[in-house]
Amino acid sequence: SSLSARSDWPEVLRDGLQDFLKNCAGAGVQLRVIAKGGADSSWGLAQLSGGLDFRTDIVLIEFMINDADLRNKVTRSESLRNHEEIIDMLRTTHPDPAIFLLRLNRAHGPRALLRPMLARYERLLPEIAQRSSVGLIDLRPAWNDRWKSDGYRSLPDGLHPTDAAAREVNVAKILSTVGGALRNSG
């Protein structure tokens, strides 16, 4: 979604992974951000239907914020099915990628009104993670703390964090989780 497409936190995460791998194995890190503002899991599934022209070792999936958006008309059952199909397609095209579902910040103000059922959609994430044997990185507690201390200073439009806030909240936790998975895999 735009939470990944509109921010520089994925590049900062890449740099952190590059540093981690340099110390571990001397491997390089390439990043592909396949994200689009307003994109839901149906869009994500369509992006994979043509196959990937690159090898992927780590995949972060984040669509619930837009699956829950009333304008997208994605039902919870469709969201569940789409996420499971995305995971299946990734595993079919590439051997054993480390896959993580992301739960990022929630929406506030008018942006929240477009997502009245977000909590119900997000309750699917642990179920998907368990059924599909993938990881779940839940950044909501950290974002809730950030909202309490910063409010609209960190989320100026009620949904999209400033780059600085996204780097501070997202990168360390994701890097720690993904780095742990890399350590355990090899």
Coordinates of N, CA and C in Angstrom, one line a residue:
S1 N 0.8 -1.2 0.0 CA 0.0 0.0 0.0 C 0.9 1.2 0.0
S2 N 0.3 2.4 0.1 CA 1.0 3.6 0.2 C 1.9 3.7 1.4
L3 N 1.6 2.9 2.4 CA 2.4 2.9 3.7 C 3.8 2.4 3.3
S4 N 4.0 1.7 2.3 CA 5.3 1.3 1.8 C 5.7 2.0 0.6
A5 N 4.8 2.4 -0.3 CA 5.1 3.0 -1.6 C 5.6 4.5 -1.4
R6 N 5.0 5.2 -0.4 CA 5.2 6.6 -0.3 C 6.3 7.0 0.7
S7 N 7.0 6.1 1.2 CA 8.0 6.4 2.2 C 9.3 5.8 1.9
D8 N 10.4 6.3 2.5 CA 11.7 5.8 2.3 C 12.1 4.7 3.3
W9 N 11.2 4.3 4.2 CA 11.6 3.3 5.1 C 12.1 2.0 4.5
P10 N 11.5 1.5 3.4 CA 12.0 0.3 2.8 C 13.5 0.4 2.4
E11 N 13.9 1.5 1.9 CA 15.3 1.7 1.5 C 16.2 1.7 2.7
V12 N 15.7 2.3 3.8 CA 16.5 2.3 5.0 C 16.6 0.9 5.6
L13 N 15.5 0.1 5.5 CA 15.5 -1.3 5.9 C 16.5 -2.1 5.0
R14 N 16.5 -1.8 3.7 CA 17.5 -2.5 2.8 C 18.9 -2.2 3.3
D15 N 19.2 -1.0 3.6 CA 20.6 -0.6 4.0 C 20.9 -1.3 5.3
G16 N 20.0 -1.4 6.2 CA 20.2 -2.1 7.5 C 20.5 -3.6 7.2
L17 N 19.7 -4.2 6.3 CA 19.9 -5.6 6.0 C 21.3 -5.8 5.3
Q18 N 21.7 -4.8 4.5 CA 23.0 -4.9 3.8 C 24.1 -4.9 4.9
D19 N 24.0 -4.0 5.9 CA 25.0 -4.0 6.9 C 25.0 -5.3 7.7
F20 N 23.8 -5.9 8.0 CA 23.7 -7.1 8.7 C 24.4 -8.3 8.0
L21 N 24.1 -8.3 6.7 CA 24.6 -9.4 5.9 C 26.1 -9.3 5.6
K22 N 26.6 -8.1 5.5 CA 28.0 -7.8 5.3 C 28.8 -8.4 6.5
N23 N 28.2 -8.3 7.7 CA 28.8 -8.8 8.9 C 28.7 -10.3 9.0
C24 N 27.6 -10.9 8.4 CA 27.4 -12.3 8.5 C 28.0 -13.1 7.4
A25 N 27.7 -12.7 6.2 CA 28.0 -13.6 5.0 C 28.6 -12.9 3.8
G26 N 28.7 -11.6 3.9 CA 29.3 -10.9 2.8 C 28.3 -10.8 1.6
A27 N 27.1 -11.1 1.8 CA 26.1 -11.1 0.7 C 25.5 -9.7 0.5
G28 N 25.0 -9.5 -0.7 CA 24.4 -8.2 -1.1 C 22.9 -8.2 -0.9
V29 N 22.3 -7.1 -0.9 CA 20.8 -7.0 -0.8 C 20.3 -6.1 -1.9
Q30 N 19.3 -6.6 -2.6 CA 18.6 -5.9 -3.6 C 17.2 -5.7 -3.1
L31 N 16.6 -4.6 -3.4 CA 15.2 -4.3 -2.9 C 14.3 -4.1 -4.1
R32 N 13.2 -4.7 -4.1 CA 12.1 -4.4 -5.0 C 10.9 -4.0 -4.2
V33 N 10.4 -2.8 -4.3 CA 9.2 -2.4 -3.7 C 8.1 -2.5 -4.7
I34 N 7.2 -3.5 -4.5 CA 6.0 -3.6 -5.4 C 4.9 -3.1 -4.5
A35 N 4.6 -1.9 -4.7 CA 3.6 -1.2 -3.8 C 3.0 -0.1 -4.6
K36 N 1.8 0.3 -4.2 CA 1.1 1.4 -4.9 C 0.1 1.9 -3.9
G37 N -0.1 3.2 -3.9 CA -1.1 3.9 -3.1 C -2.5 3.4 -3.4
G38 N -3.2 3.0 -2.4 CA -4.6 2.5 -2.5 C -4.7 1.0 -2.9
A39 N -3.5 0.4 -3.1 CA -3.5 -1.0 -3.6 C -4.0 -1.9 -2.5
D40 N -4.8 -2.9 -2.9 CA -5.3 -3.9 -2.0 C -4.8 -5.3 -2.4
S41 N -5.2 -6.3 -1.7 CA -4.6 -7.6 -1.9 C -5.0 -8.2 -3.3
S42 N -6.1 -7.7 -3.9 CA -6.4 -8.1 -5.3 C -5.4 -7.6 -6.2
W43 N -4.9 -6.4 -6.0 CA -3.9 -5.8 -6.9 C -2.6 -6.5 -6.7
G44 N -2.3 -6.9 -5.4 CA -1.0 -7.6 -5.1 C -1.0 -9.0 -5.8
L45 N -2.1 -9.6 -5.8 CA -2.3 -10.9 -6.4 C -2.1 -10.8 -7.9
A46 N -2.7 -9.8 -8.5 CA -2.5 -9.5 -10.0 C -1.0 -9.3 -10.3
Q47 N -0.3 -8.6 -9.4 CA 1.1 -8.3 -9.7 C 1.9 -9.6 -9.8
L48 N 1.5 -10.6 -9.1 CA 2.2 -11.9 -9.1 C 1.8 -12.8 -10.2
S49 N 0.6 -12.6 -10.7 CA 0.1 -13.6 -11.7 C 1.0 -13.7 -12.9
G50 N 1.7 -12.7 -13.2 CA 2.6 -12.7 -14.4 C 4.0 -13.3 -14.0
G51 N 4.1 -13.7 -12.7 CA 5.4 -14.3 -12.3 C 6.4 -13.2 -11.9
L52 N 7.4 -13.5 -11.2 CA 8.5 -12.6 -10.8 C 9.7 -12.9 -11.6
D53 N 10.3 -11.8 -12.1 CA 11.5 -12.0 -12.9 C 12.8 -11.9 -12.1
F54 N 12.7 -12.1 -10.8 CA 13.8 -12.0 -9.9 C 13.6 -13.0 -8.8
R55 N 14.7 -13.4 -8.2 CA 14.7 -14.3 -7.0 C 14.4 -13.5 -5.8
T56 N 13.6 -14.0 -5.0 CA 13.2 -13.3 -3.7 C 13.5 -14.2 -2.5
D57 N 14.2 -13.7 -1.5 CA 14.5 -14.5 -0.3 C 13.6 -14.0 0.8
I58 N 13.2 -12.8 0.8 CA 12.4 -12.2 1.9 C 11.3 -11.4 1.3
V59 N 10.1 -11.6 1.8 CA 8.9 -10.9 1.3 C 8.1 -10.3 2.5
L60 N 7.8 -9.0 2.4 CA 7.0 -8.4 3.3 C 5.6 -8.0 2.7
I61 N 4.5 -8.5 3.2 CA 3.2 -8.3 2.6 C 2.4 -7.4 3.5
E62 N 1.8 -6.3 3.0 CA 1.0 -5.4 3.8 C -0.1 -4.8 2.9
F63 N -1.3 -5.3 3.1 CA -2.5 -4.9 2.3 C -3.7 -4.6 3.1
M64 N -3.7 -5.0 4.4 CA -5.0 -5.0 5.2 C -5.6 -3.6 5.3
I65 N -4.7 -2.6 5.4 CA -5.2 -1.2 5.5 C -6.1 -0.8 4.3
N66 N -5.8 -1.3 3.1 CA -6.6 -1.0 2.0 C -7.7 -2.1 1.7
D67 N -7.5 -3.3 2.1 CA -8.5 -4.3 2.0 C -9.7 -3.9 2.8
A68 N -9.5 -3.2 4.0 CA -10.5 -2.8 4.8 C -11.2 -1.5 4.4
D69 N -10.6 -0.8 3.4 CA -11.1 0.5 2.9 C -12.5 0.2 2.1
L70 N -13.5 0.9 2.5 CA -14.8 0.7 1.9 C -14.8 0.9 0.4
R71 N -14.0 1.7 0.0 CA -14.0 2.0 -1.5 C -13.5 0.9 -2.3
N72 N -12.7 0.0 -1.7 CA -12.1 -1.1 -2.5 C -13.0 -2.3 -2.6
K73 N -14.0 -2.4 -1.7 CA -15.0 -3.5 -1.7 C -14.4 -4.9 -1.7
V74 N -13.3 -5.1 -0.9 CA -12.7 -6.4 -0.7 C -13.3 -7.0 0.5
T75 N -14.0 -8.1 0.4 CA -14.5 -8.7 1.6 C -13.4 -9.4 2.4
R76 N -13.8 -9.7 3.7 CA -12.8 -10.4 4.5 C -12.4 -11.7 3.9
S77 N -13.4 -12.5 3.4 CA -13.1 -13.8 2.8 C -12.2 -13.6 1.6
E78 N -12.4 -12.6 0.8 CA -11.6 -12.3 -0.4 C -10.2 -12.0 0.1
S79 N -10.1 -11.2 1.1 CA -8.8 -10.8 1.6 C -8.0 -12.0 2.1
L80 N -8.7 -12.9 2.8 CA -8.0 -14.1 3.3 C -7.6 -14.9 2.1
R81 N -8.4 -15.1 1.2 CA -8.1 -15.9 0.0 C -6.9 -15.3 -0.8
N82 N -7.0 -14.0 -1.0 CA -5.9 -13.3 -1.8 C -4.6 -13.4 -1.1
H83 N -4.6 -13.2 0.2 CA -3.3 -13.4 1.0 C -2.7 -14.8 0.9
E84 N -3.6 -15.8 1.0 CA -3.1 -17.2 0.9 C -2.6 -17.5 -0.5
E85 N -3.3 -17.0 -1.5 CA -2.9 -17.2 -2.9 C -1.5 -16.5 -3.2
I86 N -1.4 -15.3 -2.6 CA -0.1 -14.6 -2.8 C 1.0 -15.4 -2.2
I87 N 0.8 -15.9 -1.0 CA 1.8 -16.7 -0.4 C 2.1 -18.0 -1.2
D88 N 1.1 -18.7 -1.6 CA 1.2 -19.9 -2.5 C 2.0 -19.6 -3.7
M89 N 1.7 -18.5 -4.4 CA 2.4 -18.1 -5.6 C 3.9 -17.8 -5.4
L90 N 4.1 -17.1 -4.3 CA 5.5 -16.9 -4.0 C 6.3 -18.1 -3.7
R91 N 5.7 -19.1 -3.1 CA 6.4 -20.3 -2.8 C 6.5 -21.2 -4.0
T92 N 5.6 -21.1 -5.0 CA 5.7 -21.8 -6.2 C 6.8 -21.3 -7.1
T93 N 7.0 -20.0 -7.1 CA 7.9 -19.4 -8.0 C 9.3 -19.4 -7.5
H94 N 9.5 -19.4 -6.2 CA 10.8 -19.3 -5.5 C 10.9 -20.3 -4.3
P95 N 12.0 -21.0 -4.2 CA 12.1 -21.9 -3.1 C 12.3 -21.3 -1.8
D96 N 11.3 -21.5 -0.9 CA 11.4 -21.2 0.5 C 11.8 -19.8 0.9
P97 N 11.0 -18.8 0.4 CA 11.3 -17.4 0.8 C 10.8 -17.2 2.2
A98 N 11.4 -16.3 2.9 CA 11.0 -16.0 4.3 C 9.9 -14.9 4.0
I99 N 8.7 -15.2 4.4 CA 7.5 -14.4 4.2 C 7.0 -13.8 5.5
F100 N 6.7 -12.5 5.5 CA 6.2 -11.9 6.7 C 5.0 -11.0 6.4
L101 N 3.9 -11.1 7.1 CA 2.8 -10.2 7.0 C 3.1 -9.0 7.9
L102 N 2.8 -7.8 7.5 CA 3.0 -6.7 8.3 C 1.7 -6.1 8.8
R103 N 1.7 -5.7 10.0 CA 0.6 -4.9 10.5 C 1.2 -3.5 11.0
L104 N 0.9 -2.5 10.2 CA 1.5 -1.2 10.5 C 0.5 -0.3 11.2
N105 N 0.6 1.0 11.1 CA -0.2 1.9 11.8 C -1.7 1.9 11.4
R106 N -2.5 2.3 12.3 CA -3.9 2.4 12.0 C -4.3 3.7 11.5
A107 N -5.5 3.9 11.0 CA -5.9 5.2 10.4 C -6.6 6.0 11.5
H108 N -6.6 7.3 11.4 CA -7.2 8.2 12.3 C -8.0 9.2 11.6
G109 N -9.0 9.8 12.2 CA -9.8 10.9 11.6 C -10.6 10.4 10.4
P110 N -10.7 11.2 9.4 CA -11.5 10.8 8.2 C -11.0 9.5 7.5
R111 N -9.7 9.3 7.6 CA -9.1 8.1 7.0 C -9.6 6.8 7.7
A112 N -9.9 6.9 9.0 CA -10.4 5.8 9.8 C -11.9 5.6 9.4
L113 N -12.6 6.6 9.1 CA -14.0 6.5 8.7 C -14.2 5.6 7.4
L114 N -13.2 5.6 6.6 CA -13.2 4.8 5.4 C -12.9 3.3 5.7
R115 N -12.4 3.1 6.9 CA -12.0 1.7 7.3 C -12.6 1.3 8.6
P116 N -14.0 1.3 8.7 CA -14.6 1.1 10.0 C -14.4 -0.4 10.5
M117 N -14.0 -1.3 9.6 CA -13.9 -2.7 10.0 C -12.4 -3.1 10.0
L118 N -11.5 -2.2 10.0 CA -10.1 -2.5 10.0 C -9.6 -3.5 11.0
A119 N -10.1 -3.4 12.2 CA -9.7 -4.3 13.3 C -10.2 -5.7 12.9
R120 N -11.4 -5.9 12.3 CA -11.8 -7.2 11.9 C -11.0 -7.8 10.8
Y121 N -10.6 -7.0 9.9 CA -9.7 -7.4 8.8 C -8.3 -7.8 9.4
E122 N -7.8 -7.0 10.2 CA -6.5 -7.3 10.8 C -6.5 -8.5 11.7
R123 N -7.6 -8.9 12.2 CA -7.7 -10.2 13.0 C -7.4 -11.4 12.1
L124 N -7.5 -11.2 10.8 CA -7.2 -12.3 9.9 C -5.7 -12.6 9.8
L125 N -4.9 -11.6 10.1 CA -3.4 -11.7 10.0 C -2.8 -12.9 10.8
P126 N -3.1 -13.1 12.1 CA -2.6 -14.2 12.8 C -3.1 -15.5 12.2
E127 N -4.3 -15.6 11.7 CA -4.9 -16.8 11.1 C -4.1 -17.1 9.8
I128 N -3.9 -16.1 9.0 CA -3.2 -16.4 7.8 C -1.8 -16.8 8.1
A129 N -1.1 -16.1 9.0 CA 0.3 -16.5 9.4 C 0.3 -18.0 9.9
Q130 N -0.6 -18.4 10.7 CA -0.6 -19.7 11.2 C -0.9 -20.7 10.1
R131 N -2.0 -20.5 9.4 CA -2.4 -21.4 8.3 C -1.3 -21.6 7.2
S132 N -0.6 -20.5 6.9 CA 0.4 -20.5 5.8 C 1.8 -20.6 6.3
S133 N 2.0 -20.7 7.6 CA 3.3 -20.9 8.2 C 4.3 -19.7 7.8
V134 N 3.8 -18.5 8.0 CA 4.6 -17.3 7.7 C 4.7 -16.5 8.9
G135 N 5.6 -15.6 8.9 CA 5.8 -14.7 10.1 C 4.8 -13.5 10.1
L136 N 4.6 -13.0 11.2 CA 3.8 -11.8 11.4 C 4.5 -10.8 12.2
I137 N 4.7 -9.6 11.6 CA 5.4 -8.5 12.3 C 4.3 -7.5 12.7
D138 N 4.0 -7.4 13.9 CA 3.0 -6.5 14.4 C 3.6 -5.2 15.0
L139 N 3.5 -4.1 14.2 CA 4.0 -2.8 14.6 C 3.0 -1.9 15.3
R140 N 1.8 -2.5 15.4 CA 0.7 -1.7 15.9 C 1.0 -1.1 17.3
P141 N 1.5 -1.9 18.3 CA 1.8 -1.4 19.6 C 2.7 -0.2 19.5
A142 N 3.7 -0.3 18.8 CA 4.7 0.9 18.6 C 4.0 2.1 18.0
W143 N 3.2 1.8 17.0 CA 2.5 2.9 16.3 C 1.4 3.5 17.3
N144 N 0.8 2.7 18.1 CA -0.2 3.3 19.1 C 0.6 4.2 20.1
D145 N 1.7 3.8 20.5 CA 2.5 4.6 21.4 C 2.9 5.9 20.7
R146 N 3.3 5.8 19.5 CA 3.7 7.0 18.7 C 2.6 7.9 18.6
W147 N 1.4 7.4 18.3 CA 0.2 8.2 18.1 C -0.1 9.0 19.4
K148 N 0.0 8.3 20.6 CA -0.3 8.9 21.9 C 0.7 10.0 22.1
S149 N 1.9 9.9 21.7 CA 2.9 10.9 22.0 C 3.0 12.0 21.0
D150 N 2.7 11.7 19.7 CA 2.9 12.6 18.6 C 1.7 13.0 17.8
G151 N 0.7 12.1 17.8 CA -0.5 12.3 17.0 C -0.3 12.7 15.6
Y152 N -0.9 13.8 15.2 CA -0.8 14.2 13.8 C 0.6 14.7 13.4
R153 N 1.5 14.9 14.3 CA 2.8 15.3 13.9 C 3.5 14.1 13.2
S154 N 3.2 12.9 13.6 CA 3.8 11.7 13.0 C 2.9 11.2 11.8
L155 N 1.6 11.4 11.9 CA 0.7 11.0 10.9 C -0.1 12.2 10.4
P156 N 0.5 13.1 9.6 CA -0.2 14.4 9.3 C -1.6 14.3 8.7
D157 N -1.8 13.2 7.9 CA -3.2 13.1 7.3 C -4.0 12.0 8.0
G158 N -3.5 11.5 9.1 CA -4.2 10.5 9.9 C -3.9 9.1 9.4
L159 N -3.1 8.9 8.4 CA -2.8 7.6 7.9 C -1.3 7.4 7.5
H160 N -0.8 8.4 6.7 CA 0.5 8.2 6.2 C 1.5 8.9 7.1
P161 N 2.5 8.1 7.7 CA 3.5 8.6 8.6 C 4.5 9.5 7.8
T162 N 5.1 10.4 8.5 CA 6.2 11.1 8.0 C 7.3 10.1 7.7
D163 N 8.2 10.4 6.8 CA 9.3 9.5 6.6 C 10.1 9.2 7.9
A164 N 10.4 10.3 8.7 CA 11.1 10.1 9.9 C 10.4 9.2 10.9
A165 N 9.1 9.3 11.0 CA 8.4 8.4 11.9 C 8.3 7.0 11.4
A166 N 8.2 6.8 10.1 CA 8.1 5.5 9.5 C 9.5 4.8 9.7
R167 N 10.6 5.5 9.5 CA 11.9 5.0 9.7 C 12.1 4.5 11.2
E168 N 11.7 5.4 12.1 CA 11.9 5.2 13.5 C 11.1 4.0 14.0
V169 N 9.9 3.9 13.6 CA 9.0 2.8 14.1 C 9.1 1.5 13.3
N170 N 9.2 1.6 12.0 CA 9.2 0.4 11.2 C 10.5 -0.4 11.1
V171 N 11.6 0.4 10.9 CA 12.8 -0.3 10.5 C 13.4 -1.2 11.6
A172 N 13.6 -0.7 12.8 CA 14.3 -1.5 13.8 C 13.6 -2.8 14.1
K173 N 12.3 -2.8 14.2 CA 11.5 -4.0 14.5 C 11.6 -5.0 13.4
I174 N 11.4 -4.5 12.2 CA 11.4 -5.3 11.0 C 12.8 -5.9 10.8
L175 N 13.8 -5.1 10.9 CA 15.2 -5.5 10.8 C 15.5 -6.6 11.8
S176 N 15.1 -6.4 13.0 CA 15.3 -7.4 14.1 C 14.7 -8.7 13.8
T177 N 13.4 -8.7 13.3 CA 12.7 -9.9 13.0 C 13.3 -10.6 11.8
V178 N 13.5 -9.9 10.7 CA 14.0 -10.4 9.5 C 15.4 -10.9 9.7
G179 N 16.2 -10.1 10.4 CA 17.6 -10.5 10.7 C 17.6 -11.8 11.5
G180 N 16.7 -12.0 12.5 CA 16.6 -13.2 13.2 C 16.3 -14.4 12.4
A181 N 15.4 -14.2 11.4 CA 15.0 -15.3 10.5 C 16.2 -15.6 9.6
L182 N 17.0 -14.7 9.2 CA 18.1 -14.9 8.3 C 19.2 -15.7 9.1
R183 N 19.4 -15.3 10.4 CA 20.3 -16.0 11.3 C 19.9 -17.4 11.5
N184 N 18.6 -17.7 11.7 CA 18.2 -19.0 11.9 C 18.2 -19.9 10.6
S185 N 18.1 -19.3 9.5 CA 18.1 -20.1 8.2 C 19.5 -20.5 7.7
G186 N 20.5 -19.9 8.2 CA 21.7 -20.2 7.6 C 22.9 -20.0 8.4

